[in-house]
Each structure stands twice: as structure tokens, then as C-alpha cells.
Short mmCIF file of C-alpha atoms in Angstrom, two decimals:
data_model
loop_
_atom_site.label_atom_id
_atom_site.label_comp_id
_atom_site.label_asym_id
_atom_site.label_seq_id
_atom_site.Cartn_x
_atom_site.Cartn_y
_atom_site.Cartn_z
CA UNK A 252 -24.69 9.93 -77.08
CA UNK A 253 -22.37 6.96 -76.84
CA UNK A 254 -23.11 3.36 -76.06
CA UNK A 255 -20.09 1.24 -75.25
CA UNK A 256 -19.74 -2.30 -73.92
CA UNK A 257 -18.29 -2.44 -70.43
CA UNK A 258 -14.58 -3.37 -70.60
CA UNK A 259 -12.54 -5.10 -67.88
CA UNK A 260 -11.00 -2.43 -65.68
CA UNK A 261 -7.23 -2.46 -65.05
CA UNK A 262 -5.57 -2.44 -61.69
CA UNK A 263 -7.83 -4.93 -60.01
CA UNK A 264 -10.82 -2.55 -59.99
CA UNK A 265 -13.28 -5.08 -61.39
CA UNK A 266 -15.16 -7.07 -58.74
CA UNK A 267 -14.11 -10.29 -60.43
CA UNK A 268 -10.37 -9.55 -60.57
CA UNK A 269 -10.25 -11.66 -57.40
CA UNK A 270 -12.36 -14.62 -58.58
CA UNK A 271 -14.72 -16.14 -56.11
CA UNK A 272 -14.17 -19.76 -55.19
CA UNK A 273 -16.70 -22.37 -54.09
CA UNK A 274 -16.50 -23.21 -50.40
CA UNK A 275 -16.79 -26.67 -48.92
CA UNK A 276 -20.52 -27.18 -48.78
CA UNK A 277 -21.40 -27.90 -45.18
CA UNK A 278 -20.21 -29.70 -42.07
CA UNK A 279 -21.26 -33.24 -42.85
CA UNK A 280 -18.93 -35.86 -41.38
CA UNK A 281 -17.14 -38.55 -43.41
CA UNK A 282 -18.05 -42.18 -42.79
CA UNK A 283 -15.94 -43.95 -40.16
CA UNK A 284 -14.12 -47.19 -40.89
CA UNK A 285 -16.86 -49.12 -39.09
CA UNK A 286 -20.03 -47.49 -40.38
CA UNK A 287 -22.73 -47.11 -37.77
CA UNK A 288 -26.36 -47.68 -38.47
CA UNK A 289 -27.51 -44.58 -40.42
CA UNK A 290 -30.76 -44.57 -38.48
CA UNK A 291 -28.76 -44.05 -35.27
CA UNK A 292 -26.33 -41.51 -36.67
CA UNK A 293 -26.64 -37.95 -35.40
CA UNK A 294 -25.31 -34.92 -37.22
CA UNK A 295 -23.12 -32.41 -35.37
CA UNK A 296 -26.13 -30.08 -35.27
CA UNK A 297 -28.32 -32.76 -33.72
CA UNK A 298 -25.61 -33.75 -31.21
CA UNK A 299 -25.17 -30.13 -30.23
CA UNK A 300 -28.92 -29.56 -29.89
CA UNK A 301 -29.30 -32.72 -27.78
CA UNK A 302 -26.42 -31.66 -25.54
CA UNK A 303 -27.78 -28.13 -25.22
CA UNK A 304 -31.26 -29.44 -24.33
CA UNK A 305 -29.74 -31.74 -21.69
CA UNK A 306 -27.85 -28.83 -20.15
CA UNK A 307 -31.04 -26.78 -20.00
CA UNK A 308 -32.92 -29.59 -18.33
CA UNK A 309 -30.06 -30.15 -15.86
CA UNK A 310 -30.18 -26.69 -14.37
CA UNK A 311 -32.57 -23.80 -14.93
CA UNK A 312 -29.97 -21.31 -13.70
CA UNK A 313 -27.42 -22.15 -16.41
CA UNK A 314 -24.49 -24.53 -16.75
CA UNK A 315 -23.22 -26.11 -13.59
CA UNK A 316 -19.77 -25.09 -12.33
CA UNK A 317 -17.04 -27.00 -14.09
CA UNK A 318 -19.39 -28.19 -16.88
CA UNK A 319 -17.70 -28.79 -20.20
CA UNK A 320 -18.72 -26.76 -23.24
CA UNK A 321 -20.11 -28.67 -26.19
CA UNK A 322 -21.10 -32.26 -26.84
CA UNK A 323 -18.38 -34.74 -26.08
CA UNK A 324 -16.13 -32.10 -24.48
CA UNK A 325 -14.05 -33.01 -21.49
CA UNK A 326 -14.27 -31.38 -18.12
CA UNK A 327 -11.48 -29.90 -16.10
CA UNK A 328 -12.45 -26.23 -16.23
CA UNK A 329 -12.69 -24.39 -12.99
CA UNK A 330 -15.38 -21.92 -12.13
CA UNK A 331 -18.64 -21.51 -14.01
CA UNK A 332 -19.08 -22.73 -17.57
CA UNK A 333 -20.02 -20.44 -20.46
CA UNK A 334 -23.31 -18.59 -20.14
CA UNK A 335 -26.26 -19.85 -22.15
CA UNK A 336 -26.31 -17.76 -25.37
CA UNK A 337 -30.09 -18.22 -25.55
CA UNK A 338 -30.78 -17.05 -21.98
CA UNK A 339 -33.89 -14.82 -22.03
CA UNK A 340 -33.65 -11.19 -21.12
CA UNK A 341 -35.98 -9.30 -18.84
CA UNK A 342 -36.65 -7.01 -21.80
CA UNK A 343 -37.85 -9.82 -24.05
CA UNK A 344 -41.50 -8.94 -23.67
CA UNK A 345 -43.85 -8.24 -26.55
CA UNK A 346 -44.62 -4.69 -27.49
CA UNK A 347 -46.63 -2.94 -30.13
CA UNK A 348 -45.02 -2.76 -33.57
CA UNK A 349 -43.34 0.47 -34.50
CA UNK A 350 -45.48 2.83 -36.54
CA UNK A 351 -44.64 4.23 -39.91
CA UNK A 352 -42.09 3.18 -42.50
CA UNK A 353 -38.62 4.48 -42.98
CA UNK A 354 -37.97 6.01 -46.39
CA UNK A 355 -35.86 3.82 -48.62
CA UNK A 356 -32.70 5.55 -49.82
CA UNK A 357 -31.56 5.69 -53.43
CA UNK A 358 -29.03 2.86 -53.57
CA UNK A 359 -26.64 2.56 -56.49
CA UNK A 360 -26.26 -0.94 -57.85
CA UNK A 361 -22.88 -2.26 -58.95
CA UNK A 362 -22.06 -2.44 -62.62
CA UNK A 363 -21.41 -6.16 -62.45
CA UNK A 364 -23.06 -8.78 -60.33
CA UNK A 365 -21.21 -10.46 -57.53
CA UNK A 366 -20.64 -14.16 -58.10
CA UNK A 367 -21.80 -15.49 -54.78
CA UNK A 368 -20.56 -18.70 -53.22
CA UNK A 369 -23.32 -20.94 -51.92
CA UNK A 370 -22.93 -21.72 -48.22
CA UNK A 371 -24.82 -24.98 -47.85
CA UNK A 372 -26.24 -28.06 -49.48
CA UNK A 373 -23.26 -29.76 -51.11
CA UNK A 374 -22.65 -33.50 -50.99
CA UNK A 375 -19.36 -34.22 -49.25
CA UNK A 376 -19.64 -37.60 -47.52
CA UNK A 377 -20.91 -40.98 -48.61
CA UNK A 378 -23.24 -43.16 -46.62
CA UNK A 379 -26.40 -45.18 -47.18
CA UNK A 380 -29.96 -43.85 -47.12
CA UNK A 381 -32.68 -46.23 -48.19
CA UNK A 382 -35.58 -43.80 -48.43
CA UNK A 383 -36.85 -42.77 -51.86
CA UNK A 384 -37.72 -39.33 -53.16
CA UNK A 385 -39.93 -37.14 -51.06
CA UNK A 386 -43.22 -36.21 -52.71
CA UNK A 387 -44.14 -32.53 -52.96
CA UNK A 388 -47.11 -31.42 -50.94
CA UNK A 389 -49.68 -30.03 -53.35
CA UNK A 390 -52.23 -29.18 -50.68
CA UNK A 391 -52.91 -25.49 -50.19
CA UNK A 392 -51.87 -24.23 -46.80
CA UNK A 393 -54.57 -23.12 -44.41
CA UNK A 394 -52.22 -20.45 -43.11
CA UNK A 395 -51.28 -18.51 -46.25
CA UNK A 396 -52.75 -15.42 -44.61
CA UNK A 397 -50.14 -15.71 -41.88
CA UNK A 398 -47.24 -15.28 -44.30
CA UNK A 399 -46.09 -11.72 -43.82
CA UNK A 400 -47.41 -11.18 -40.31
CA UNK A 401 -45.21 -8.75 -38.46
CA UNK A 402 -45.48 -9.85 -34.83
CA UNK A 403 -45.70 -12.85 -32.54
CA UNK A 404 -45.99 -13.23 -28.79
CA UNK A 405 -42.23 -12.62 -28.57
CA UNK A 406 -41.69 -10.18 -31.46
CA UNK A 407 -41.28 -7.22 -31.74
CA UNK A 408 -38.88 -7.37 -28.83
CA UNK A 409 -39.50 -4.69 -26.21
CA UNK A 410 -36.54 -2.47 -25.45
CA UNK A 411 -34.62 -3.39 -28.61
CA UNK A 412 -34.34 -1.01 -31.54
CA UNK A 413 -32.04 -0.21 -34.42
CA UNK A 414 -30.58 2.61 -32.35
CA UNK A 415 -30.01 0.38 -29.30
CA UNK A 416 -30.25 -3.34 -30.20
CA UNK A 417 -30.59 -5.86 -27.37
CA UNK A 418 -29.26 -8.96 -29.11
CA UNK A 419 -29.58 -11.14 -26.03
CA UNK A 420 -33.32 -10.42 -25.89
CA UNK A 421 -33.72 -10.86 -29.65
CA UNK A 422 -31.86 -14.19 -29.63
CA UNK A 423 -34.10 -15.46 -26.82
CA UNK A 424 -37.24 -14.33 -28.67
CA UNK A 425 -36.43 -15.90 -32.05
CA UNK A 426 -34.52 -19.05 -31.01
CA UNK A 427 -37.45 -21.44 -31.41
CA UNK A 428 -38.26 -20.33 -34.97
CA UNK A 429 -34.83 -21.33 -36.37
CA UNK A 430 -34.11 -24.94 -37.34
CA UNK A 431 -31.15 -27.02 -38.51
CA UNK A 432 -31.73 -29.02 -41.71
CA UNK A 433 -29.97 -32.22 -42.77
CA UNK A 434 -30.36 -34.06 -46.07
CA UNK A 435 -29.18 -37.66 -46.40
CA UNK A 436 -28.91 -39.46 -49.74
CA UNK A 437 -27.06 -42.51 -51.00
CA UNK A 438 -24.37 -40.19 -52.36
CA UNK A 439 -23.78 -38.26 -49.16
CA UNK A 440 -25.19 -35.67 -46.83
CA UNK A 441 -25.53 -31.93 -46.47
CA UNK A 442 -26.63 -29.46 -43.85
CA UNK A 443 -28.23 -26.06 -43.79
CA UNK A 444 -30.59 -23.85 -41.87
CA UNK A 445 -34.22 -22.79 -42.08
CA UNK A 446 -36.93 -20.72 -40.45
CA UNK A 447 -40.50 -21.67 -39.49
CA UNK A 448 -42.90 -19.25 -41.21
CA UNK A 449 -46.43 -20.30 -40.23
CA UNK A 450 -48.59 -22.40 -37.95
CA UNK A 451 -48.88 -25.12 -40.59
CA UNK A 452 -45.26 -26.23 -39.96
CA UNK A 453 -43.82 -24.76 -43.16
CA UNK A 454 -40.09 -24.03 -43.15
CA UNK A 455 -38.29 -21.79 -45.67
CA UNK A 456 -34.72 -22.58 -46.68
CA UNK A 457 -32.50 -22.38 -49.78
CA UNK A 458 -33.14 -24.62 -52.76
CA UNK A 459 -29.48 -25.64 -52.84
CA UNK A 460 -29.77 -26.96 -49.28
CA UNK A 461 -32.46 -29.53 -50.16
CA UNK A 462 -32.03 -30.02 -53.92
CA UNK A 463 -30.37 -33.42 -53.40
CA UNK A 464 -33.60 -34.73 -51.87
CA UNK A 465 -35.27 -34.53 -55.28
CA UNK A 466 -33.14 -37.48 -56.42
CA UNK A 467 -34.07 -39.59 -53.45
CA UNK A 468 -33.21 -38.87 -49.88
CA UNK A 469 -34.37 -38.03 -46.42
CA UNK A 470 -34.79 -34.55 -45.00
CA UNK A 471 -34.78 -34.03 -41.24
CA UNK A 472 -35.35 -30.87 -39.23
CA UNK A 473 -33.89 -30.35 -35.76
CA UNK A 474 -35.60 -27.83 -33.51
CA UNK A 475 -33.60 -25.66 -31.15
CA UNK A 476 -34.52 -27.91 -28.19
CA UNK A 477 -33.05 -30.98 -29.92
CA UNK A 478 -36.22 -32.66 -31.17
CA UNK A 479 -35.80 -34.21 -34.62
CA UNK A 480 -38.60 -34.50 -37.20
CA UNK A 481 -38.90 -35.76 -40.73
CA UNK A 482 -39.72 -33.10 -43.32
CA UNK A 483 -41.04 -33.25 -46.86
CA UNK A 484 -40.31 -30.88 -49.72
CA UNK A 485 -43.36 -28.80 -50.59
CA UNK A 486 -41.77 -26.94 -53.49
CA UNK A 487 -38.50 -25.50 -54.78
CA UNK A 488 -37.59 -22.56 -56.98
CA UNK A 489 -34.20 -22.58 -58.68
CA UNK A 490 -34.53 -19.04 -60.08
CA UNK A 491 -34.55 -17.50 -56.59
CA UNK A 492 -32.79 -20.34 -54.71
CA UNK A 493 -35.71 -20.76 -52.32
CA UNK A 494 -37.51 -23.87 -51.07
CA UNK A 495 -40.32 -24.68 -48.66
CA UNK A 496 -40.44 -27.77 -46.42
CA UNK A 497 -43.23 -29.06 -44.19
CA UNK A 498 -42.47 -30.77 -40.91
CA UNK A 499 -44.22 -34.15 -40.79
CA UNK A 500 -46.22 -34.85 -37.60
CA UNK A 501 -45.20 -31.46 -36.28
CA UNK A 502 -45.68 -30.68 -32.58
CA UNK A 503 -48.26 -28.15 -31.42
CA UNK A 504 -45.70 -25.83 -29.86
CA UNK A 505 -43.94 -24.63 -33.00
CA UNK A 506 -43.14 -20.92 -32.92
CA UNK A 507 -43.23 -19.28 -36.37
CA UNK A 508 -41.07 -16.22 -36.94
CA UNK A 509 -42.43 -12.74 -37.52
CA UNK A 510 -41.64 -11.50 -41.03
CA UNK A 511 -40.55 -7.93 -41.61
CA UNK A 512 -40.55 -5.70 -44.68
CA UNK A 513 -37.32 -5.64 -46.67
CA UNK A 514 -38.44 -2.38 -48.32
CA UNK A 515 -37.91 -0.74 -44.92
CA UNK A 516 -34.32 -1.96 -44.55
CA UNK A 517 -31.68 0.77 -44.64
CA UNK A 518 -27.90 0.70 -45.04
CA UNK A 519 -26.14 0.78 -41.69
CA UNK A 520 -28.88 -0.75 -39.57
CA UNK A 521 -27.88 -3.62 -37.26
CA UNK A 522 -28.79 -7.21 -38.14
CA UNK A 523 -28.42 -10.69 -36.65
CA UNK A 524 -27.97 -13.96 -38.55
CA UNK A 525 -28.91 -17.26 -36.90
CA UNK A 526 -28.11 -20.65 -38.36
CA UNK A 527 -26.19 -23.91 -38.43
CA UNK A 528 -22.68 -23.09 -39.75
CA UNK A 529 -20.42 -26.15 -39.93
CA UNK A 530 -23.03 -28.09 -37.96
CA UNK A 531 -22.90 -25.71 -34.99
CA UNK A 532 -26.62 -25.18 -34.44
CA UNK A 533 -28.03 -22.01 -32.88
CA UNK A 534 -25.04 -19.91 -33.88
CA UNK A 535 -25.67 -16.17 -33.68
CA UNK A 536 -23.63 -13.54 -35.51
CA UNK A 537 -24.29 -9.81 -35.74
CA UNK A 538 -23.32 -6.98 -38.04
CA UNK A 539 -24.85 -4.25 -40.14
CA UNK A 540 -26.47 -3.91 -43.55
CA UNK A 541 -23.60 -3.02 -45.86
CA UNK A 542 -25.57 -2.41 -49.06
CA UNK A 543 -28.96 -2.96 -50.68
CA UNK A 544 -29.97 -4.18 -54.13
CA UNK A 545 -26.61 -5.87 -54.63
CA UNK A 546 -26.90 -8.05 -57.76
CA UNK A 547 -25.69 -11.52 -56.81
CA UNK A 548 -25.56 -14.53 -59.11
CA UNK A 549 -25.16 -18.04 -57.68
CA UNK A 550 -25.19 -21.44 -59.32
CA UNK A 551 -25.23 -24.82 -57.63
CA UNK A 552 -23.49 -26.60 -60.51
CA UNK A 553 -22.79 -26.14 -64.18
CA UNK A 554 -26.05 -27.90 -65.14
CA UNK A 555 -28.37 -25.77 -63.06
CA UNK A 556 -29.86 -22.38 -63.77
CA UNK A 557 -28.22 -19.41 -62.07
CA UNK A 558 -30.19 -17.75 -59.29
CA UNK A 559 -30.00 -13.97 -59.61
CA UNK A 560 -31.24 -11.71 -56.81
CA UNK A 561 -30.83 -8.12 -55.68
CA UNK A 562 -29.55 -9.14 -52.29
CA UNK A 563 -29.13 -7.51 -48.91
CA UNK A 564 -25.37 -7.34 -48.27
CA UNK A 565 -24.26 -7.75 -44.65
CA UNK A 566 -20.98 -8.02 -42.78
CA UNK A 567 -22.29 -10.51 -40.20
CA UNK A 568 -20.25 -13.72 -40.42
CA UNK A 569 -21.90 -16.32 -42.69
CA UNK A 570 -20.30 -19.70 -43.31
CA UNK A 571 -21.15 -23.12 -44.81
CA UNK A 572 -24.34 -24.33 -43.15
CA UNK A 573 -25.83 -20.83 -42.71
CA UNK A 574 -27.65 -21.24 -46.02
CA UNK A 575 -31.39 -20.89 -45.64
CA UNK A 576 -31.18 -19.33 -42.19
CA UNK A 577 -32.96 -16.11 -41.24
CA UNK A 578 -31.49 -12.64 -41.04
CA UNK A 579 -33.23 -10.64 -38.29
CA UNK A 580 -33.58 -6.93 -37.64
CA UNK A 581 -33.08 -5.41 -34.20
CA UNK A 582 -36.66 -6.18 -33.16
CA UNK A 583 -36.55 -9.83 -34.16
CA UNK A 584 -38.32 -9.72 -37.52
CA UNK A 585 -36.97 -11.71 -40.46
CA UNK A 586 -35.74 -9.37 -43.19
CA UNK A 587 -33.86 -11.88 -45.34
CA UNK A 588 -32.71 -15.47 -45.96
CA UNK A 589 -28.92 -15.86 -45.89
CA UNK A 590 -27.72 -17.74 -48.96
CA UNK A 591 -24.22 -16.91 -50.19
CA UNK A 592 -20.92 -15.14 -49.56
CA UNK A 593 -18.10 -13.67 -51.63
CA UNK A 594 -14.57 -14.98 -51.05
CA UNK A 595 -11.07 -14.27 -52.31
CA UNK A 596 -10.12 -17.96 -52.35
CA UNK A 597 -11.31 -21.30 -51.04
CA UNK A 598 -9.22 -20.73 -47.90
CA UNK A 599 -10.70 -17.36 -46.97
CA UNK A 600 -14.17 -18.40 -45.78
CA UNK A 601 -16.26 -15.49 -44.52
CA UNK A 602 -14.61 -12.15 -45.25
CA UNK A 603 -17.53 -9.98 -44.22
CA UNK A 604 -19.32 -10.07 -47.57
CA UNK A 605 -22.52 -12.02 -47.01
CA UNK A 606 -25.76 -11.89 -48.97
CA UNK A 607 -29.39 -12.50 -48.04
CA UNK A 608 -32.48 -12.89 -50.21
CA UNK A 609 -34.91 -10.06 -49.26
CA UNK A 610 -37.87 -11.26 -47.20
CA UNK A 611 -40.44 -9.64 -49.51
CA UNK A 612 -39.24 -11.83 -52.36
CA UNK A 613 -39.30 -14.82 -50.01
CA UNK A 614 -42.92 -14.11 -49.02
CA UNK A 615 -44.02 -14.01 -52.65
CA UNK A 616 -42.22 -17.18 -53.67
CA UNK A 617 -43.05 -19.12 -50.49
CA UNK A 618 -46.77 -18.40 -50.83
CA UNK A 619 -46.73 -19.73 -54.40
CA UNK A 620 -44.74 -22.83 -53.45
CA UNK A 621 -47.15 -23.62 -50.61
CA UNK A 622 -50.20 -23.16 -52.81
CA UNK A 623 -49.02 -24.68 -56.11
CA UNK A 624 -45.67 -26.37 -55.48
CA UNK A 625 -43.98 -24.03 -57.95
CA UNK A 626 -43.46 -20.31 -58.47
CA UNK A 627 -44.08 -18.09 -61.47
CA UNK A 628 -41.74 -15.23 -62.34
CA UNK A 629 -42.04 -12.06 -64.33
CA UNK A 630 -40.74 -11.98 -67.90
CA UNK A 631 -39.42 -9.02 -69.90
CA UNK A 632 -38.11 -10.76 -73.02
CA UNK A 633 -34.67 -9.31 -73.81
CA UNK A 634 -31.02 -10.31 -73.75
CA UNK A 635 -28.52 -7.77 -72.48
CA UNK A 636 -24.90 -6.97 -71.79
CA UNK A 637 -23.32 -4.48 -69.41
CA UNK A 638 -22.49 -1.09 -70.83
CA UNK A 639 -22.70 2.68 -70.43
CA UNK A 640 -24.81 5.43 -71.96
CA UNK A 641 -24.19 9.17 -72.24
CA UNK A 642 -27.03 11.67 -72.54
CA UNK A 643 -28.02 15.02 -71.06
CA UNK A 644 -24.38 15.64 -70.15
CA UNK A 645 -24.24 12.57 -67.88
CA UNK A 646 -22.73 9.10 -68.35
CA UNK A 647 -24.34 6.18 -66.55
CA UNK A 648 -23.95 2.44 -66.40
CA UNK A 649 -26.85 0.38 -67.66
CA UNK A 650 -28.07 -2.74 -69.41
CA UNK A 651 -27.54 -2.65 -73.18
CA UNK A 652 -30.35 -4.45 -75.03
CA UNK A 653 -28.88 -6.92 -77.51
CA UNK A 654 -32.09 -8.55 -78.74
CA UNK A 655 -35.83 -8.34 -78.12
CA UNK A 656 -38.06 -11.39 -78.30
CA UNK A 657 -40.97 -10.99 -80.69
CA UNK A 658 -44.32 -10.70 -78.92
CA UNK A 659 -42.69 -10.20 -75.50
CA UNK A 660 -43.58 -7.40 -73.05
CA UNK A 661 -40.35 -5.64 -74.12
CA UNK A 662 -41.38 -5.72 -77.76
CA UNK A 663 -44.89 -4.47 -77.01
CA UNK A 664 -43.43 -1.59 -74.99
CA UNK A 665 -41.18 -0.56 -77.90
CA UNK A 666 -37.76 -1.59 -76.59
CA UNK A 667 -35.17 -1.84 -79.37
CA UNK A 668 -31.69 -3.33 -79.73
CA UNK A 669 -28.95 -0.97 -78.50
CA UNK A 670 -31.32 0.76 -76.07
CA UNK A 671 -29.60 1.22 -72.72
CA UNK A 672 -31.87 0.65 -69.70
CA UNK A 673 -30.54 2.83 -66.86
CA UNK A 674 -33.40 2.63 -64.34
CA UNK A 675 -36.46 0.57 -63.44
CA UNK A 676 -38.96 2.73 -61.58
CA UNK A 677 -36.92 4.78 -59.10
CA UNK A 678 -34.12 2.19 -58.90
CA UNK A 679 -30.94 2.69 -60.95
CA UNK A 680 -29.83 -0.25 -63.07
CA UNK A 681 -26.09 -0.97 -62.91
CA UNK A 682 -25.99 -3.65 -65.60
CA UNK A 683 -27.60 -6.73 -67.07
CA UNK A 684 -27.58 -8.81 -63.88
CA UNK A 685 -28.98 -5.88 -61.92
CA UNK A 686 -32.00 -5.57 -64.23
CA UNK A 687 -32.47 -9.35 -64.23
CA UNK A 688 -32.61 -9.36 -60.44
CA UNK A 689 -35.15 -6.52 -60.37
CA UNK A 690 -37.39 -8.31 -62.89
CA UNK A 691 -37.24 -11.61 -60.99
CA UNK A 692 -38.40 -9.87 -57.83
CA UNK A 693 -41.61 -8.81 -59.58
CA UNK A 694 -44.75 -10.71 -60.57
CA UNK A 695 -46.54 -11.37 -63.83
CA UNK A 696 -48.91 -8.49 -64.56
CA UNK A 697 -46.85 -5.89 -62.70
CA UNK A 698 -46.53 -2.57 -64.52
CA UNK A 699 -43.10 -0.98 -64.49
CA UNK A 700 -41.47 2.09 -66.01
CA UNK A 701 -38.07 1.72 -67.66
CA UNK A 702 -35.80 4.72 -68.16
CA UNK A 703 -34.07 4.16 -71.50
CA UNK A 704 -31.30 6.01 -73.34
CA UNK A 705 -31.77 5.80 -77.11
CA UNK A 706 -29.42 7.74 -79.33
CA UNK A 707 -28.80 10.99 -77.47
CA UNK A 708 -32.21 11.11 -75.80
CA UNK A 709 -33.64 9.73 -72.59
CA UNK A 710 -37.17 8.36 -72.59
CA UNK A 711 -39.48 6.36 -70.33
CA UNK A 712 -41.30 3.22 -71.46
CA UNK A 713 -44.19 1.61 -69.59
CA UNK A 714 -44.04 -2.20 -69.58
CA UNK A 715 -46.55 -4.78 -68.34
CA UNK A 716 -44.62 -7.93 -67.43
CA UNK A 717 -45.86 -11.37 -68.41
CA UNK A 718 -45.17 -14.84 -66.99
CA UNK A 719 -41.74 -16.29 -67.61
CA UNK A 720 -41.81 -19.51 -69.68
CA UNK A 721 -41.25 -22.66 -67.61
CA UNK A 722 -38.35 -23.81 -69.78
CA UNK A 723 -36.22 -21.22 -71.52
CA UNK A 724 -34.34 -22.50 -74.56
CA UNK A 725 -30.72 -21.76 -75.36
CA UNK A 726 -31.86 -19.29 -78.04
CA UNK A 727 -30.76 -15.87 -76.70
CA UNK A 728 -34.14 -14.40 -77.63
CA UNK A 729 -35.78 -16.79 -75.16
CA UNK A 730 -33.84 -15.53 -72.16
CA UNK A 731 -35.52 -13.34 -69.55
CA UNK A 732 -32.98 -10.61 -69.30
CA UNK A 733 -29.99 -12.80 -68.48
CA UNK A 734 -26.75 -11.60 -70.09
CA UNK A 735 -25.95 -12.79 -73.58
CA UNK A 736 -23.66 -15.80 -73.13
CA UNK A 737 -20.04 -14.86 -73.81
CA UNK A 738 -20.66 -11.10 -73.62
CA UNK A 739 -19.43 -8.68 -71.03
CA UNK A 740 -22.64 -9.22 -69.08
CA UNK A 741 -21.37 -12.74 -68.53
CA UNK A 742 -18.24 -11.33 -66.84
CA UNK A 743 -16.24 -12.09 -69.98
CA UNK A 744 -15.25 -15.50 -68.69
CA UNK A 745 -13.33 -13.98 -65.81
CA UNK A 746 -12.70 -16.02 -62.72
CA UNK A 747 -13.95 -19.48 -61.99
CA UNK A 748 -17.47 -20.67 -62.62
CA UNK A 749 -19.46 -20.91 -59.39
CA UNK A 750 -20.35 -24.53 -60.15
CA UNK A 751 -16.75 -25.72 -60.58
CA UNK A 752 -14.71 -27.24 -57.77
CA UNK A 753 -11.53 -25.24 -57.05
CA UNK A 754 -8.43 -26.50 -58.80
CA UNK A 755 -10.37 -29.36 -60.40
CA UNK A 756 -10.65 -31.15 -57.05
CA UNK A 757 -12.86 -34.20 -56.71
CA UNK A 758 -15.51 -34.16 -53.93
CA UNK A 759 -13.27 -36.52 -51.91
CA UNK A 760 -10.23 -34.23 -52.31
CA UNK A 761 -12.36 -31.23 -51.43
CA UNK A 762 -13.49 -32.96 -48.24
CA UNK A 763 -9.87 -33.75 -47.34
CA UNK A 764 -8.95 -30.09 -47.88
CA UNK A 765 -11.89 -29.02 -45.72
CA UNK A 766 -10.78 -31.31 -42.90
CA UNK A 767 -7.26 -29.87 -43.06
CA UNK A 768 -8.56 -26.32 -42.72
CA UNK A 769 -10.26 -27.24 -39.45
CA UNK A 770 -7.00 -28.46 -37.89
CA UNK A 771 -5.56 -24.99 -37.44
#
């Protein structure tokens, strides 16, 4: 049996040989020379939604001939304008949900986590907002039972399936459940996306989209028909990069989304992302599921805790502003929350490597945030690095235990330093970040079975997880499975930290660069 730390691989084979770079946060606009009244200022998403609503009201049969496309666009085109992307299909009628569950394939996790680039929520422009911090809503929702429902009046979409998706019908069915989110603070503004999840006007988005509101700011939600509402932050969770908002004085005609089951998702099935990239509300992109259980680590800035998830990887285009938006299956059910992408450089944008937080994790965290304003996470009680283990004539990647916290679930189960964890339940573990992501998807009290290589033997250990401490200290023994700082599980310092601005740029320089990219 051999246990060796994972070494950087030559020839560009390591995922981090091409370091990821932070993208410009979102499509907020810089202040003009003569600053308008902030109360009258509309974001690009709001302008687009207002224009789109006006076009719908102008003619039920679509855009009038010669109509310009987009708010503020000039006319001059001949013939009929672009077709309404949200036009309903004759097949968009409700049907009974499909029966049975598809078996989940054995999916190999990567040896090292992908350093994801957050695609929303950054502060890029300065303007004035006089409102103070938004208070969290501690009241328990009356609609917690609705979280996880699998159908609505529009979903599942009749005539659309994974074998033959009807994206026009799906887009028409889910359009009203997707919202554009804007946060305004004294330091600047940011934009993102969200999805309505229940009849009590709760909206799920990414924590990094609305984190600036905690320091004082205003959050507004724009519905697909252009109506704008104030929203308050119910709760946020840094560990999973999820947040829940509640629309204040919400209308009675909100249409919550139907939530699917991410355990049923399979590699290769078609998916559709809907969101607010670069302020372009109601943008639809499609693709397939590229991989499952992809360990992805994201970090808003150097001071914040890294969010680690076993994400759904997709090739649908995701860009700044898509953060917090829903990822739908072919029948219109939410299967994930888009949150990050991988890039080769700050110029590359979307390269077909997008990541979504699985909806089952979202359901768990959202229910806790609605009920208590905060979420609890499972705790194992070890620090680890990436490595390999050889036993039974096979060599596998795994998480090498560096230390075990006294009195932790790991200690009670008999885990020891230099044990190599190669599987959790039926899921293979590709490294330290992979195991961390699996543990964070579980709940306190869950019983799991770890497959461990010790010496030249393989054994199974049963572990009952406990609740992760609210504040973990810098002592390695207090970490919940995150890689030992400075070890190979920390990527060995390769690449650029996800919280650093590329090339040491200031926010103002980054905004100037972002503007230049849009001129091509």
C-alpha cells in the first residue's frame, strides 16, 4: 500500500495549469457626468423588462412590422421584427408528472476542485443609496411544505421530454417564475438572477448576489412583465453560496417554479438556463449536463469563506448576471441554481464550463433559511489533502486525512491520520474538496459510510455527522474537511485566488476593462 500526496502534473494536465480569473461582476452602469435621481434610475434589466412589457401590450400577435429590437433601439428595419422569445406554444399545457426515477450513474469526481468564477454580485459602479440595512425575516414561512413540489399549472410541460425537448414551450411555462435582482448601495450596484420558489413570495438566489445588502443597501426584484418590487433578505448561507429573499407587498399573481430532483439528473440530458446576464433580462440559453458531482470552490473575496459544492456542470452559456438563476430540465423543473463558471482568462467569458448548485441542496438550505434565517451544515471533523492510495491491486485518488479533531464524528468513527478516504457511500471521492462538498450537502445526524484505505487494507467506517460549528477557528483541527492550508489540497498556491482582481486592477480599472470588452 502506498499513500502519496498529489503532485502537480506536467504538460498542462492539472486543471489549474490555466488559472481561472475573476470576471467583471455584473452589468451595472457607471454614473453619468450629471447623476440622475437614483430613485428614478432604471437598470438595464428593468429597462428591458419595461420595453418588453410595452411591446406585449402593444400587440398580442407579436412585434409590429418595422419595430426596433430592444429598449432605446432605433427603427429602420424592414419586415417583421424578431419573434417574441417567450411566445407560448400550443404544447405548453400541463400534464401528469413522469413516473419512476432514472438510475443515477456512477460519476467519477475530479482529483482537484475547479476554482469557479462567480458570475454576479460584484460592486462596479458608484452611486448614492440612502436606505439602511435590510432586516432578515425571522418569521416561519406558511409555505414550507411547498418547497420541493414537482408541478405547477404550467409544469411539467406537455410534449417536452429529455428525448425531444420543446424549449419554446418550456420558456413560456417558466418565464414568470424567473426574476432579475438588483442591489444598490452607497459603494455601487450589482445585478443577478433569482427564482420564485413558493406562494409566500420567497426568491432563491446566490449569496454573492445580495451580500452587499448586509452592509446597507436596497434590493429590488423585477418580474418578467416589468413590475419592480422591493425585497428583503430573509437569510444567507456563505458555505453554499445561497440566499433567500422575500418580495415586499408581493402581488397575488406570482408563479412559483416547480422544483425537480437533482438525484435524477443524468449526464447528457438537455437543460435550459434562464437569467439576467449583463442586465439582459429573460435570457435563455440551452445545453446539456456535462458532468455531475464536480467539486467547485468559489470565494467572493479573500475575507470570505469559500463555498464548496459538488456542482452540476453544464455547457449552456452562463455569464455575469446569471448568478442565482434557475437551471431547468426539459419539462420545466428547476434542477439547479447557476452560480459560477471556469475561464482561461478574464477575456474569455463563458467557455462552456458552467456550474449549478444542485436543487436538492437548495431545497434543504432554503427551508432552513426561511424558518430560522440561517442554515446548519454537517460536520466530519478532519483536515485533508489530495492524494492517492493503492490496495487490492488498484490505485485510486482520495482524501488523505492529515488530522482528526478530538471528540468529532470522525474521531468517534475511528478515522486516523494518513487514512485515505476513497468513497462516501456509493460515491467515489476524488480529493479533499470532493469530500468537503459531499459532507456539506448532508445534514447533521445523517449516517454515512466511508470507504477508507489504511495501510494495505480497505475498510468501511460508519459515521454519524454532527452540526458544524458556527465559527471555525484557524486551527486546522477545527476545519470541517477543508484542505489543510498550504497543502496540495489547497492547489499548492497555483493560479490566482478567486477573490483577487486580475492583474491587481482596482474596481474602477476593472470596470474600464469591462466596458472596453463590450465595444467589440
